[in-house]
């Protein structure tokens, strides 16, 4: 709907509704002013309205040449103001700003992406309960109302539909505007959606196919609120049917227009593009332009400070859904799988932060924004990214053995000297902070809860380290959901040297989706993004993640099951003759010291039971993941057989 011919058709429709040659009206007539423009003069002055006028979802930012032409047209029409409504913030608005236009926040355009089965997608976005309710309401409505889609080009054969549409909408969407659209270039791609009971029209909408042939714009959808069917959430029910039909027809998206993000999210939208209205009016002054990207962190490796985010990831916030994309050199004849994954994960980041904040011990997460978050291909990928982006050859990396071995492995691969400061204490949960600080590392990596031990370092020591080190502190919280002690993730907004790593592979049960999360201040996230390979987070993974994140209750319940089984197994193993000691655990596994370690490990392998042999890190030990009851009983039987 950003093609000049389409925008011109919408402008002609507005002119028809206004009964004028030029689209000049007050902002109050456009219904754009309420809650946005508070000055009474601004609301009621004659205004030249351009772009996609009052109907379209967005207006492309005009060029300097276009702006000059707008100014001349406004003078000729006697309009004191000029409005360019609904411009994407990702567009180049330099010409508007230079000509004295002022931006005013206008919400977001909202898109439902159909990259999979509609029910599966909506279950992931709305949750199973909301989807089931929507489908139930749909069945009730379908028994009562008919469903018709009438091509706009053939509306002369159904004049009742035109009249009913105008009656339900009123205002600028009157019969004259609709008739103008019937004779425009949009007519062949447009149709009225009508639901009626007998001869009585209960709902009417206007759908327009995109010029790329890949999507559908829902430009209007009005319901008779006095009709009993309205009580069945008819708006959402009809949109659900639009999604189903669009997916059946091979379309990739449905555009819901401008709106408030939370409301449209409840209708299935998963892409939200921030918009501004740009107004040129007497006495208005533009505010200072905010920086478009965060400055990289002071910890960034020198080569990374001078490079941009690679390839198309630079434009991750620029919507591509409504473009004719001839830039990617892919095969267009083999379906959706031939397209690269979505790069804009802003809404998924918001969903993650909101969902995880519902779990115990996650205070402060819901106060972070998407700028504090980077999705990676598992948390281990995030370790490689941060070492690449934030450390230079020769910078020391401190680790605390026994710990996850890939920290030191990645550091050595990148020519970063590794300083080992072992954990102390009987439960291996004491940090030697004095020695760690004396090593003056550029990066210190803590595994908390620790893998393979399962214990957590003293929080006071962790806070001391963060406060006094000159370098970065990375806390890998892969297992933190199994702990009754709080996460450090909410602290990243307070410390520019703190990075917290999370994963959906453990408590969230999505190891196959390969989704890691780095949480840090925007300057660190920007540096990591500059070395990240684009398109590593697949559409399939994004769908799986979104579906799991709306199912927090089941995740919380499964964590409870694991903790109960962990405690049961810890008690049974502690009494088993093959076991010398069971270490305390804040994770979903147990570190066990064995009598006759090699013999027991051989017997377990022979019995087809696989546990992690970590005897090279901690003598005579193995790490046992908590499985379901059947798997755990099999392990206990195999241990007994090893006596």
Coordinates of C-alpha atoms in Angstrom, one line a residue:
X1 CA 0.0 0.0 0.0
X2 CA 3.0 2.2 -0.4
X3 CA 3.1 2.2 -4.2
X4 CA 2.3 5.6 -5.6
X5 CA -0.6 4.4 -7.7
X6 CA -2.2 2.8 -4.6
X7 CA -1.7 5.9 -2.5
X8 CA -3.2 8.1 -5.3
X9 CA -6.3 5.9 -5.3
X10 CA -6.7 6.4 -1.5
X11 CA -6.2 10.1 -1.9
X12 CA -8.9 10.3 -4.6
X13 CA -11.2 8.4 -2.2
X14 CA -10.6 11.0 0.5
X15 CA -11.3 13.8 -2.0
X16 CA -14.6 12.1 -2.9
X17 CA -15.6 11.9 0.7
X18 CA -14.7 15.5 1.3
X19 CA -16.3 16.7 -2.0
X20 CA -13.2 18.6 -2.9
X21 CA -10.4 18.5 -5.5
X22 CA -7.6 18.5 -2.9
X23 CA -7.7 16.5 0.4
X24 CA -8.1 19.5 2.7
X25 CA -9.9 19.0 6.0
X26 CA -9.3 19.4 9.7
X27 CA -7.5 16.9 11.8
X28 CA -10.6 16.3 13.8
X29 CA -12.4 15.2 10.7
X30 CA -9.7 12.6 10.1
X31 CA -10.1 11.2 13.6
X32 CA -6.3 11.4 14.0
X33 CA -6.2 14.2 16.5
X34 CA -7.9 12.8 19.6
X35 CA -5.2 12.2 22.2
X36 CA -2.5 13.1 19.8
X37 CA -2.9 16.8 19.0
X38 CA -4.1 18.8 22.0
X39 CA -3.9 22.3 20.6
X40 CA -7.5 23.4 19.5
X41 CA -6.2 25.5 16.7
X42 CA -4.2 22.6 15.3
X43 CA -7.2 20.3 15.5
X44 CA -9.5 22.6 13.5
X45 CA -7.2 24.4 10.9
X46 CA -7.6 23.5 7.3
X47 CA -4.9 20.8 6.7
X48 CA -3.6 19.4 3.4
X49 CA -3.5 15.6 4.0
X50 CA -1.1 13.6 1.9
X51 CA 0.5 10.2 1.8
X52 CA -2.1 7.4 2.2
X53 CA -4.6 10.0 3.6
X54 CA -7.0 8.8 6.3
X55 CA -7.3 5.2 5.0
X56 CA -4.0 3.7 4.4
X57 CA -1.9 2.0 7.1
X58 CA 1.3 4.0 6.3
X59 CA 2.6 6.8 4.1
X60 CA 6.1 6.6 2.6
X61 CA 8.3 9.4 3.7
X62 CA 8.3 12.0 0.9
X63 CA 11.5 13.1 -0.8
X64 CA 12.8 16.7 -0.8
X65 CA 11.2 17.2 -4.2
X66 CA 7.9 15.8 -2.9
X67 CA 8.0 18.1 0.1
X68 CA 8.5 21.2 -2.1
X69 CA 5.5 20.1 -4.2
X70 CA 3.4 19.6 -1.0
X71 CA 4.2 23.1 0.2
X72 CA 3.1 24.6 -3.1
X73 CA -0.1 22.6 -3.1
X74 CA -0.9 23.7 0.4
X75 CA -0.4 27.4 -0.5
X76 CA -2.6 27.0 -3.6
X77 CA -5.4 25.3 -1.5
X78 CA -5.2 27.8 1.3
X79 CA -4.3 25.2 3.8
X80 CA -2.3 26.5 6.8
X81 CA -1.1 23.0 7.8
X82 CA 0.3 19.9 6.0
X83 CA 0.0 16.4 7.5
X84 CA 1.8 13.3 6.3
X85 CA 0.1 10.6 8.4
X86 CA 1.6 7.3 9.5
X87 CA 5.2 7.4 8.4
X88 CA 7.4 4.5 9.5
X89 CA 10.2 5.6 11.9
X90 CA 12.6 3.4 9.8
X91 CA 12.0 5.6 6.7
X92 CA 14.3 8.4 5.8
X93 CA 12.5 11.5 7.2
X94 CA 15.3 14.0 6.7
X95 CA 13.4 15.9 4.1
X96 CA 10.4 16.3 6.4
X97 CA 12.5 17.5 9.3
X98 CA 14.4 19.9 7.1
X99 CA 11.1 21.5 5.9
X100 CA 9.9 22.1 9.4
X101 CA 7.6 19.1 9.9
X102 CA 7.3 17.8 13.4
X103 CA 6.8 14.1 14.4
X104 CA 4.0 13.1 16.7
X105 CA 3.8 9.4 17.9
X106 CA 1.1 7.6 16.1
X107 CA 1.2 4.0 17.5
X108 CA 2.2 1.2 15.2
X109 CA 1.1 -0.6 12.1
X110 CA 0.3 -4.1 13.0
X111 CA 0.8 -7.2 10.9
X112 CA -0.1 -10.9 11.3
X113 CA 2.6 -13.0 9.7
X114 CA 1.3 -16.3 8.3
X115 CA 4.5 -18.3 8.2
X116 CA 2.9 -21.6 9.1
X117 CA -0.5 -23.2 10.0
X118 CA -2.8 -20.6 11.3
X119 CA -3.9 -22.5 14.4
X120 CA -0.4 -23.4 15.3
X121 CA 0.7 -19.7 14.9
X122 CA -2.2 -18.4 16.9
X123 CA -1.7 -21.0 19.6
X124 CA 1.8 -19.7 19.9
X125 CA 0.8 -16.1 20.0
X126 CA -2.5 -16.2 22.0
X127 CA -2.2 -19.4 23.9
X128 CA -4.3 -22.6 23.5
X129 CA -7.1 -21.4 25.8
X130 CA -7.7 -18.1 23.8
X131 CA -7.5 -20.0 20.5
X132 CA -10.0 -22.6 21.6
X133 CA -12.4 -19.8 22.7
X134 CA -12.0 -18.0 19.4
X135 CA -12.7 -21.1 17.4
X136 CA -15.8 -21.9 19.6
X137 CA -17.1 -18.4 19.1
X138 CA -16.5 -18.8 15.3
X139 CA -18.6 -21.9 15.2
X140 CA -21.5 -20.1 17.0
X141 CA -21.3 -17.1 14.7
X142 CA -21.1 -19.3 11.5
X143 CA -24.3 -21.0 12.5
X144 CA -26.0 -17.6 12.7
X145 CA -24.4 -15.4 10.0
X146 CA -23.3 -15.8 6.4
X147 CA -19.8 -15.0 5.2
X148 CA -19.4 -13.2 1.9
X149 CA -16.5 -11.6 0.0
X150 CA -17.7 -9.4 -2.8
X151 CA -15.2 -8.1 -5.4
X152 CA -15.1 -4.3 -5.4
X153 CA -15.0 -4.3 -9.2
X154 CA -18.4 -6.1 -9.2
X155 CA -20.1 -4.0 -6.5
X156 CA -22.6 -2.6 -9.0
X157 CA -24.3 -6.0 -8.9
X158 CA -24.6 -5.8 -5.1
X159 CA -25.5 -2.1 -4.3
X160 CA -26.9 -3.2 -0.9
X161 CA -23.4 -4.1 0.2
X162 CA -22.1 -0.6 -0.7
X163 CA -24.9 1.0 1.2
X164 CA -24.5 -1.3 4.2
X165 CA -20.7 -0.6 4.3
X166 CA -21.3 3.2 4.3
X167 CA -24.0 2.9 7.0
X168 CA -21.8 0.9 9.3
X169 CA -18.6 3.0 8.8
X170 CA -19.9 6.6 8.1
X171 CA -17.5 9.5 8.3
X172 CA -14.8 9.5 5.6
X173 CA -15.6 5.9 4.6
X174 CA -18.9 7.0 3.0
X175 CA -20.6 5.8 -0.3
X176 CA -18.7 8.4 -2.3
X177 CA -15.3 7.3 -1.1
X178 CA -16.2 3.6 -1.8
X179 CA -17.4 4.5 -5.2
X180 CA -14.1 6.3 -6.0
X181 CA -12.2 3.2 -5.0
X182 CA -14.5 1.1 -7.2
X183 CA -13.2 3.1 -10.2
X184 CA -9.5 3.1 -9.1
X185 CA -6.6 0.8 -9.8
X186 CA -7.2 -0.8 -6.5
X187 CA -10.6 -2.2 -7.5
X188 CA -9.2 -5.4 -9.0
X189 CA -7.4 -6.3 -5.8
X190 CA -10.1 -5.2 -3.4
X191 CA -13.3 -6.8 -2.0
X192 CA -15.9 -6.2 0.6
X193 CA -16.1 -8.6 3.5
X194 CA -19.8 -8.9 4.6
X195 CA -21.5 -10.9 7.4
X196 CA -25.2 -10.8 7.5
X197 CA -28.2 -12.4 9.1
X198 CA -30.8 -12.7 6.3
X199 CA -30.9 -9.3 4.7
X200 CA -29.5 -7.5 7.7
X201 CA -25.7 -6.7 7.4
X202 CA -24.0 -7.1 10.8
X203 CA -20.4 -6.5 9.7
X204 CA -18.7 -5.0 6.7
X205 CA -15.0 -4.6 5.9
X206 CA -12.7 -3.6 3.1
X207 CA -9.8 -6.0 2.1
X208 CA -7.1 -5.0 -0.4
X209 CA -4.5 -7.4 -1.8
X210 CA -0.9 -6.1 -1.8
X211 CA 0.7 -5.2 -5.1
X212 CA 3.3 -7.9 -4.5
X213 CA 0.6 -10.6 -4.3
X214 CA 1.9 -11.8 -1.0
X215 CA -0.4 -10.2 1.6
X216 CA -3.7 -8.6 2.4
X217 CA -4.6 -5.2 3.9
X218 CA -7.6 -5.0 6.2
X219 CA -8.4 -1.3 5.6
X220 CA -11.7 -1.3 7.5
X221 CA -13.9 -3.7 9.5
X222 CA -17.0 -2.3 11.3
X223 CA -19.6 -4.2 13.3
X224 CA -23.1 -3.3 14.3
X225 CA -22.6 -3.2 18.1
X226 CA -26.4 -3.5 18.7
X227 CA -26.5 -6.9 17.0
X228 CA -26.4 -10.0 19.4
X229 CA -23.5 -11.4 17.3
X230 CA -21.2 -8.6 18.5
X231 CA -21.2 -10.3 21.9
X232 CA -19.3 -13.2 20.4
X233 CA -16.2 -11.1 19.7
X234 CA -17.2 -10.9 16.1
X235 CA -14.3 -8.7 15.1
X236 CA -11.7 -11.3 16.2
X237 CA -13.8 -14.2 14.9
X238 CA -13.9 -12.6 11.4
X239 CA -10.2 -11.8 11.4
X240 CA -9.5 -15.4 12.2
X241 CA -11.4 -16.5 9.2
X242 CA -9.5 -13.9 7.1
X243 CA -6.2 -15.4 8.3
X244 CA -7.4 -18.9 7.4
X245 CA -8.5 -17.9 3.9
X246 CA -5.3 -15.9 3.4
X247 CA -3.1 -18.8 4.3
X248 CA -5.1 -21.2 2.1
X249 CA -4.6 -18.7 -0.8
X250 CA -0.8 -18.8 -0.2
X251 CA -0.5 -15.3 1.3
X252 CA 2.2 -14.5 3.9
X253 CA 0.6 -11.8 6.0
X254 CA -2.5 -9.8 6.9
X255 CA -2.1 -6.2 7.7
X256 CA -4.5 -5.0 10.5
X257 CA -3.7 -1.3 10.0
X258 CA -2.7 1.2 12.7
X259 CA -3.4 0.4 16.3
X260 CA -2.4 -0.1 19.8
X261 CA 0.1 -2.9 20.0
X262 CA -1.4 -4.8 23.0
X263 CA -4.9 -4.8 21.5
X264 CA -3.7 -6.0 18.1
X265 CA -1.4 -8.6 19.7
X266 CA -4.6 -10.1 21.2
X267 CA -5.8 -10.5 17.6
X268 CA -2.6 -12.4 16.5
X269 CA -0.4 -9.6 15.3
X270 CA 3.3 -10.3 15.8
X271 CA 5.0 -7.5 13.8
X272 CA 4.7 -3.9 15.0
X273 CA 6.2 -1.0 13.1
X274 CA 6.3 2.3 15.1
X275 CA 4.8 5.2 13.2
X276 CA 4.7 9.0 13.4
X277 CA 2.4 11.6 12.0
X278 CA 4.5 14.5 10.5
X279 CA 2.8 17.9 10.8
X280 CA 3.9 21.3 9.4
X281 CA 2.0 24.0 11.3
X282 CA 2.6 27.6 12.4
X283 CA 4.5 27.7 15.6
X284 CA 5.5 24.0 15.8
X285 CA 9.2 23.3 16.2
X286 CA 10.8 19.9 15.7
X287 CA 12.6 18.3 18.7
X288 CA 16.2 17.3 18.5
X289 CA 16.7 14.1 16.6
X290 CA 17.5 11.1 18.7
X291 CA 20.4 8.9 17.8
X292 CA 19.4 6.1 15.5
X293 CA 21.6 3.4 17.0
X294 CA 23.3 3.0 20.4
X295 CA 27.0 3.7 20.8
X296 CA 29.0 0.6 21.2
X297 CA 30.2 -0.3 24.7
X298 CA 33.5 1.0 26.0
X299 CA 34.6 -2.7 26.3
X300 CA 34.2 -3.3 22.5
X301 CA 37.3 -4.7 20.7
X302 CA 38.8 -1.9 18.6
X303 CA 38.2 -3.5 15.2
X304 CA 34.5 -3.9 16.0
X305 CA 34.0 -0.2 16.8
X306 CA 34.6 0.7 13.1
X307 CA 32.4 -1.9 11.4
X308 CA 28.7 -2.0 10.8
X309 CA 26.2 -4.8 11.6
X310 CA 26.8 -7.2 8.7
X311 CA 24.6 -7.5 5.7
X312 CA 20.8 -7.3 5.8
X313 CA 20.8 -7.5 9.6
X314 CA 21.6 -3.7 9.5
X315 CA 18.0 -3.2 8.4
X316 CA 16.4 -5.6 10.8
X317 CA 13.9 -3.0 11.9
X318 CA 12.9 -2.0 8.4
X319 CA 9.8 -4.0 7.4
X320 CA 10.2 -6.2 4.4
X321 CA 6.8 -7.9 4.4
X322 CA 5.2 -5.5 1.8
X323 CA 8.2 -5.2 -0.5
X324 CA 8.8 -6.9 -3.8
X325 CA 12.1 -8.4 -2.6
X326 CA 14.6 -9.0 -5.5
X327 CA 17.7 -8.6 -3.3
X328 CA 18.3 -12.0 -1.8
X329 CA 19.2 -14.3 -4.7
X330 CA 16.9 -17.1 -3.5
X331 CA 14.6 -19.5 -5.4
X332 CA 11.0 -18.0 -5.6
X333 CA 9.4 -21.1 -7.0
X334 CA 9.7 -23.5 -4.0
X335 CA 7.5 -21.9 -1.4
X336 CA 8.0 -20.1 1.9
X337 CA 11.1 -22.1 2.8
X338 CA 13.0 -20.4 0.1
X339 CA 12.9 -17.1 2.0
X340 CA 15.3 -16.0 4.7
X341 CA 14.1 -15.9 8.4
X342 CA 12.6 -12.8 9.9
X343 CA 15.2 -10.5 11.3
X344 CA 13.0 -8.3 13.3
X345 CA 12.6 -10.1 16.7
X346 CA 11.5 -7.0 18.6
X347 CA 8.2 -8.3 19.6
X348 CA 9.6 -11.8 20.4
X349 CA 12.1 -10.1 22.7
X350 CA 9.2 -8.3 24.5
X351 CA 7.3 -11.6 24.8
X352 CA 10.4 -13.3 26.3
X353 CA 11.0 -10.6 28.9
X354 CA 7.3 -10.6 29.9
X355 CA 7.1 -14.4 30.1
X356 CA 10.3 -15.0 32.0
X357 CA 9.4 -12.2 34.5
X358 CA 6.4 -14.4 35.6
X359 CA 8.8 -17.0 37.1
X360 CA 10.1 -16.6 40.6
X361 CA 13.3 -14.7 41.1
X362 CA 13.2 -12.8 37.9
X363 CA 12.7 -9.3 39.2
X364 CA 13.5 -6.4 36.9
X365 CA 13.4 -8.4 33.7
X366 CA 10.0 -6.9 32.6
X367 CA 11.5 -3.4 32.9
X368 CA 14.1 -4.1 30.2
X369 CA 13.4 -3.3 26.5
X370 CA 14.3 -5.2 23.4
X371 CA 17.5 -3.1 23.1
X372 CA 18.9 -5.0 26.1
X373 CA 18.4 -8.4 24.4
X374 CA 20.1 -10.4 21.6
X375 CA 18.9 -13.8 20.4
X376 CA 21.7 -16.2 19.6
X377 CA 22.0 -19.8 18.4
X378 CA 22.1 -21.2 21.9
X379 CA 23.9 -19.6 24.9
X380 CA 27.2 -21.1 23.8
X381 CA 27.0 -19.1 20.6
X382 CA 26.5 -16.0 22.7
X383 CA 29.8 -16.8 24.5
X384 CA 31.6 -16.9 21.2
X385 CA 29.9 -13.7 20.0
X386 CA 30.8 -11.7 23.1
X387 CA 34.4 -12.9 23.2
X388 CA 34.8 -11.9 19.5
X389 CA 33.1 -8.6 19.9
X390 CA 34.5 -7.5 23.3
X391 CA 38.0 -8.9 23.6
X392 CA 41.2 -8.6 21.6
X393 CA 44.0 -11.1 21.3
X394 CA 46.0 -10.9 24.5
X395 CA 43.1 -9.9 26.7
X396 CA 42.8 -12.2 29.7
X397 CA 39.7 -14.3 30.3
X398 CA 39.1 -15.6 33.8
X399 CA 37.2 -18.8 34.4
X400 CA 36.4 -20.7 37.6
X401 CA 37.0 -24.4 37.3
X402 CA 35.3 -26.8 37.6
X403 CA 33.1 -25.0 35.0
X404 CA 31.6 -25.3 31.5
X405 CA 34.6 -26.2 29.4
X406 CA 33.6 -24.2 26.2
X407 CA 34.4 -20.9 27.9
X408 CA 38.1 -21.7 28.0
X409 CA 37.9 -23.5 24.7
X410 CA 36.5 -20.5 22.8
X411 CA 38.9 -18.1 24.6
X412 CA 41.9 -20.1 23.5
X413 CA 40.7 -20.4 19.9
X414 CA 40.5 -16.6 19.8
X415 CA 44.1 -16.3 21.2
X416 CA 42.8 -15.0 24.6
X417 CA 44.9 -16.1 27.6
X418 CA 42.9 -18.0 30.1
X419 CA 43.3 -17.4 33.8
X420 CA 41.9 -20.2 36.0
X421 CA 40.8 -19.3 39.6
X422 CA 39.2 -22.5 41.0
X423 CA 36.1 -22.5 43.1
X424 CA 36.6 -23.2 46.8
X425 CA 34.6 -24.6 49.6
X426 CA 33.3 -28.1 50.2
X427 CA 30.4 -27.4 47.8
X428 CA 32.6 -25.5 45.3
X429 CA 30.5 -22.4 45.7
X430 CA 33.2 -19.9 46.9
X431 CA 34.8 -17.3 44.6
X432 CA 38.4 -16.2 45.3
X433 CA 37.4 -12.6 44.4
X434 CA 40.8 -11.2 45.6
X435 CA 42.7 -13.4 43.2
X436 CA 40.2 -12.8 40.4
X437 CA 40.6 -9.1 40.7
X438 CA 44.4 -9.3 40.9
X439 CA 44.4 -11.2 37.6
X440 CA 42.9 -8.0 36.0
X441 CA 40.9 -10.0 33.4
X442 CA 39.1 -8.3 30.5
X443 CA 36.3 -10.8 30.8
X444 CA 35.3 -13.0 33.8
X445 CA 32.8 -15.8 33.1
X446 CA 30.8 -17.4 35.9
X447 CA 28.5 -20.4 35.5
X448 CA 25.7 -19.7 37.9
X449 CA 24.3 -22.3 38.8
X450 CA 27.5 -24.1 38.1
X451 CA 27.8 -26.8 35.5
X452 CA 28.9 -29.5 36.4
X453 CA 28.6 -28.9 40.2
X454 CA 25.0 -27.5 40.4
X455 CA 25.7 -25.0 43.2
X456 CA 25.6 -21.2 43.1
X457 CA 28.4 -18.8 44.2
X458 CA 27.8 -16.5 47.2
X459 CA 25.7 -13.5 45.8
X460 CA 27.8 -11.1 48.0
X461 CA 30.9 -12.2 46.2
X462 CA 29.3 -11.9 42.8
X463 CA 28.2 -8.4 43.6
X464 CA 31.7 -7.5 44.9
X465 CA 33.2 -8.8 41.6
X466 CA 30.8 -6.8 39.4
X467 CA 31.4 -3.6 41.4
X468 CA 35.2 -3.8 41.6
X469 CA 36.5 -5.4 38.4
X470 CA 37.8 -3.2 35.6
X471 CA 36.5 -5.7 33.0
X472 CA 33.3 -7.5 32.0
X473 CA 31.5 -10.0 34.1
X474 CA 29.5 -12.7 32.2
X475 CA 27.0 -14.8 34.2
X476 CA 25.8 -17.8 32.4
X477 CA 22.3 -18.6 33.9
X478 CA 21.4 -21.6 31.8
X479 CA 19.9 -23.4 34.9
X480 CA 18.7 -20.4 36.9
X481 CA 15.0 -21.3 36.6
X482 CA 15.7 -24.4 38.8
X483 CA 17.1 -22.2 41.6
X484 CA 15.2 -20.6 44.5
X485 CA 17.7 -17.7 44.5
X486 CA 17.2 -14.7 42.2
X487 CA 18.6 -14.1 38.8
X488 CA 21.1 -11.3 38.1
X489 CA 19.4 -10.4 34.8
X490 CA 17.5 -7.5 36.2
X491 CA 20.7 -5.8 37.1
X492 CA 22.1 -5.3 33.6
X493 CA 20.4 -1.9 33.4
X494 CA 22.5 -0.8 36.3
X495 CA 25.9 -2.1 35.3
X496 CA 27.5 -1.5 31.9
X497 CA 30.0 -4.3 32.6
X498 CA 27.5 -7.1 33.2
X499 CA 26.2 -9.6 30.7
X500 CA 23.7 -12.3 31.6
X501 CA 23.3 -15.3 29.4
X502 CA 20.1 -17.4 29.3
X503 CA 18.8 -20.3 27.3
X504 CA 15.5 -22.0 26.4
X505 CA 17.3 -25.4 26.1
X506 CA 16.9 -26.3 29.8
X507 CA 13.8 -25.3 31.8
X508 CA 11.9 -24.3 28.7
X509 CA 12.4 -27.6 27.0
X510 CA 13.5 -26.2 23.6
X511 CA 17.0 -27.6 23.1
X512 CA 16.2 -28.3 19.5
X513 CA 15.2 -24.7 18.7
X514 CA 18.7 -23.5 19.6
X515 CA 17.7 -20.2 21.3
X516 CA 20.1 -18.4 23.6
X517 CA 19.6 -15.0 25.0
X518 CA 22.2 -12.3 25.9
X519 CA 21.0 -9.6 28.2
X520 CA 23.2 -6.5 28.6
X521 CA 23.2 -2.7 28.0
X522 CA 22.5 -1.6 24.4
X523 CA 26.1 -0.7 23.7
X524 CA 27.2 -4.3 24.4
X525 CA 24.3 -5.8 22.4
X526 CA 25.2 -3.5 19.5
X527 CA 28.8 -4.7 19.6
X528 CA 27.7 -8.4 19.6
X529 CA 25.3 -7.8 16.8
X530 CA 28.2 -6.5 14.6
X531 CA 29.9 -9.9 14.7
X532 CA 26.8 -12.1 14.5
X533 CA 26.0 -14.1 11.4
X534 CA 22.6 -12.9 10.0
X535 CA 19.7 -15.3 9.8
X536 CA 20.9 -17.8 12.4
X537 CA 17.6 -17.7 14.3
X538 CA 15.2 -19.6 11.9
X539 CA 11.5 -19.0 11.4
X540 CA 10.8 -22.5 12.8
X541 CA 12.8 -21.7 16.0
X542 CA 11.0 -18.3 16.4
X543 CA 7.6 -20.0 16.1
X544 CA 8.6 -22.7 18.6
X545 CA 10.0 -20.1 21.1
X546 CA 6.9 -17.9 20.8
X547 CA 4.6 -20.9 21.4
X548 CA 6.5 -21.9 24.5
X549 CA 6.6 -18.4 25.9
X550 CA 2.9 -18.1 26.0
X551 CA 2.7 -21.4 28.0
X552 CA 4.4 -20.2 31.1
X553 CA 2.1 -22.1 33.4
X554 CA 3.0 -25.5 31.9
X555 CA 6.7 -24.6 32.1
X556 CA 6.4 -23.6 35.7
X557 CA 4.6 -26.9 36.5
X558 CA 7.3 -28.9 34.7
X559 CA 10.0 -27.1 36.7
X560 CA 8.1 -28.1 39.9
X561 CA 8.0 -31.7 38.7
X562 CA 11.8 -31.7 38.0
X563 CA 12.6 -30.2 41.4
X564 CA 10.4 -32.8 43.2
X565 CA 12.1 -35.6 41.3
X566 CA 15.6 -34.0 41.9
X567 CA 15.0 -34.0 45.6
X568 CA 13.7 -37.6 45.5
X569 CA 16.7 -38.8 43.5
X570 CA 19.2 -36.9 45.8
X571 CA 17.8 -38.7 48.8
X572 CA 17.9 -42.1 47.2
X573 CA 21.3 -41.7 45.7
X574 CA 22.7 -40.4 49.0
X575 CA 21.7 -43.8 50.5
X576 CA 23.0 -45.9 47.6
X577 CA 26.1 -48.1 48.3
X578 CA 27.8 -47.0 45.0
X579 CA 27.6 -43.3 46.0
X580 CA 30.1 -41.5 48.2
X581 CA 28.4 -38.1 48.1
X582 CA 25.6 -36.2 46.4
X583 CA 26.4 -32.5 46.0
X584 CA 23.7 -29.9 46.7
X585 CA 22.1 -28.6 43.5
X586 CA 20.3 -25.5 42.2
X587 CA 20.0 -27.1 38.7
X588 CA 18.2 -29.9 37.0
X589 CA 21.0 -32.4 37.6
X590 CA 23.0 -33.9 40.5
X591 CA 26.8 -34.1 40.8
X592 CA 27.6 -37.5 42.4
X593 CA 30.9 -38.8 43.7
X594 CA 31.1 -42.5 43.3
X595 CA 32.9 -45.4 45.0
X596 CA 34.8 -47.4 42.3
X597 CA 34.1 -44.7 39.7
X598 CA 35.5 -46.4 36.7
X599 CA 33.7 -49.7 37.4
X600 CA 30.4 -48.0 38.0
X601 CA 30.7 -45.9 34.8
X602 CA 31.4 -49.0 32.8
X603 CA 28.4 -50.9 34.2
X604 CA 26.1 -47.9 33.5
X605 CA 27.3 -47.7 29.9
X606 CA 26.8 -51.5 29.5
X607 CA 23.2 -51.1 30.8
X608 CA 22.5 -48.4 28.2
X609 CA 22.4 -45.6 30.7
X610 CA 24.3 -42.5 29.7
X611 CA 25.4 -40.0 32.3
X612 CA 28.1 -37.3 32.0
X613 CA 31.5 -38.6 33.2
X614 CA 33.1 -35.5 34.8
X615 CA 35.8 -37.3 36.6
X616 CA 38.5 -35.4 34.7
X617 CA 37.2 -32.2 36.2
X618 CA 36.3 -33.4 39.7
X619 CA 37.8 -36.8 40.7
X620 CA 35.4 -39.8 40.8
X621 CA 32.3 -37.9 39.8
X622 CA 29.5 -38.0 37.3
X623 CA 26.7 -35.6 36.5
X624 CA 23.2 -37.1 36.4
X625 CA 20.4 -35.2 34.6
X626 CA 17.0 -35.5 36.2
X627 CA 14.8 -37.5 33.8
X628 CA 11.3 -38.7 34.2
X629 CA 10.4 -41.3 36.8
X630 CA 10.9 -44.3 34.5
X631 CA 14.4 -43.1 33.4
X632 CA 15.4 -42.4 36.9
X633 CA 14.3 -45.8 38.1
X634 CA 16.3 -47.4 35.3
X635 CA 19.4 -45.5 36.5
X636 CA 18.9 -46.7 40.1
X637 CA 18.5 -50.3 38.9
X638 CA 21.7 -50.1 36.9
X639 CA 23.5 -48.7 39.9
X640 CA 22.3 -51.6 42.0
X641 CA 23.4 -54.0 39.4
X642 CA 26.9 -52.4 39.5
X643 CA 27.4 -53.5 43.1

